[in-house]
Short mmCIF file of C-alpha atoms in Angstrom, two decimals:
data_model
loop_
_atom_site.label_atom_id
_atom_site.label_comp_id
_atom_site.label_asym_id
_atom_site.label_seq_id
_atom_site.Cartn_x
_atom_site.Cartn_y
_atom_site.Cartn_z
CA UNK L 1 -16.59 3.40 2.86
CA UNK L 2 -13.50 2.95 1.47
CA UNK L 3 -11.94 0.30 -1.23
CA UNK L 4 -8.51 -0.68 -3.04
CA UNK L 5 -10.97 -0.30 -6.38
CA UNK L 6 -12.14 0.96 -8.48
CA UNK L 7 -8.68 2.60 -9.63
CA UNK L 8 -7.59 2.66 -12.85
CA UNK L 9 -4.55 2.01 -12.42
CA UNK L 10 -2.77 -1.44 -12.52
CA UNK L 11 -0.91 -2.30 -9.57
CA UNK L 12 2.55 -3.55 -9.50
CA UNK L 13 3.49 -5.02 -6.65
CA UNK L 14 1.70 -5.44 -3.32
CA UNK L 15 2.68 -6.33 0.45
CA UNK L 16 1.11 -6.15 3.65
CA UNK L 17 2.95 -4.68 6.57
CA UNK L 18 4.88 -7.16 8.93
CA UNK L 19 3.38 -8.79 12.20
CA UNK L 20 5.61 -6.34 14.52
CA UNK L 21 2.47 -3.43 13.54
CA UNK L 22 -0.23 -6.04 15.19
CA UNK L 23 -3.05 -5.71 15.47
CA UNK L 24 -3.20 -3.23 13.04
CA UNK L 25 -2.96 -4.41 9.17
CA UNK L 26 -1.39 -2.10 6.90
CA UNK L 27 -1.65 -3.01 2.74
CA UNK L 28 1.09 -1.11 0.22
CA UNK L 29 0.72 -0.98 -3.18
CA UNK L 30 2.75 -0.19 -6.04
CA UNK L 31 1.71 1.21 -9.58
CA UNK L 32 3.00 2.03 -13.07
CA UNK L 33 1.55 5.41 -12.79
CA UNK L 34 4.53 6.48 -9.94
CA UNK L 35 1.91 6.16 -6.83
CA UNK L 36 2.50 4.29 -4.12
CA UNK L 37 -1.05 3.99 -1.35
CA UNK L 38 -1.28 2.21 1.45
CA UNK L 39 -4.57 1.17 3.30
CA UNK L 40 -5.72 0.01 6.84
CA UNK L 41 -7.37 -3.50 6.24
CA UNK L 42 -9.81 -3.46 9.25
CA UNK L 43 -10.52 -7.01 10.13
CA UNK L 44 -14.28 -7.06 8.72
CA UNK L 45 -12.01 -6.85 5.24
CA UNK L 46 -12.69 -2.97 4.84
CA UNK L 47 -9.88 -0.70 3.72
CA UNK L 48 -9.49 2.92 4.93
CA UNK L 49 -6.34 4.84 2.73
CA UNK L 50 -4.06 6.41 4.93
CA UNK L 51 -1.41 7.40 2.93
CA UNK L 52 -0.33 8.12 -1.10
CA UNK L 53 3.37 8.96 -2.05
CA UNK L 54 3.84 10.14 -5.80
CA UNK L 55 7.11 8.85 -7.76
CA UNK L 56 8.10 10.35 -10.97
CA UNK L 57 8.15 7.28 -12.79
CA UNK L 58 6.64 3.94 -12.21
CA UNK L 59 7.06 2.50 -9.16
CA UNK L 60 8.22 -1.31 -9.27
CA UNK L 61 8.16 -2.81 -5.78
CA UNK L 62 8.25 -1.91 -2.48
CA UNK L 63 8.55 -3.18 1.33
CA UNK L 64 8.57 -2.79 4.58
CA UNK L 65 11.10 -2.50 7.45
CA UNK L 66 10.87 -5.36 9.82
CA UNK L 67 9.62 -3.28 12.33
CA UNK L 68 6.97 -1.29 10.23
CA UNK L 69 8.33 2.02 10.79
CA UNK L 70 9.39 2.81 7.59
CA UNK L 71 8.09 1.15 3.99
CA UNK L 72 10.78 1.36 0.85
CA UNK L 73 9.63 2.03 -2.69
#
């Protein structure tokens, strides 16, 4: 099982991917510490982490492309 918590971290800025990755859900988020994860949200609600980028400073927002290929931190 796998969830967004408990991390202690605070998050900075989060953002789902866009409707062009359907039916998959993607969630990003951003953190003060420099990481940026990003989770599959099953549709039960579940997450699964599939991915963690490290910044050297804190990471302030981020987004994705319109067609989901490529997220911006």
């Amino acid at each position: 099982r796998s969830t967004l918590f408990p991390y202690t971290t605070l998050f900075r800025s989060l953002r789902f991917s866009p409707a062009s990755l359907a039916p998959k859900t993607y969630l990003a988020a951003t953190s003060w510490d420099g990481e940026v994860r990003v989770w599959e949200v099953q549709p039960s609600g579940q997450t699964k982490a599939v991915g963690l980028t490290k910044h050297e400073g804190p990471v302030l927002w981020c987004d994705w492309a319109n067609d989901g290929q490529v997220m911006y931190s």
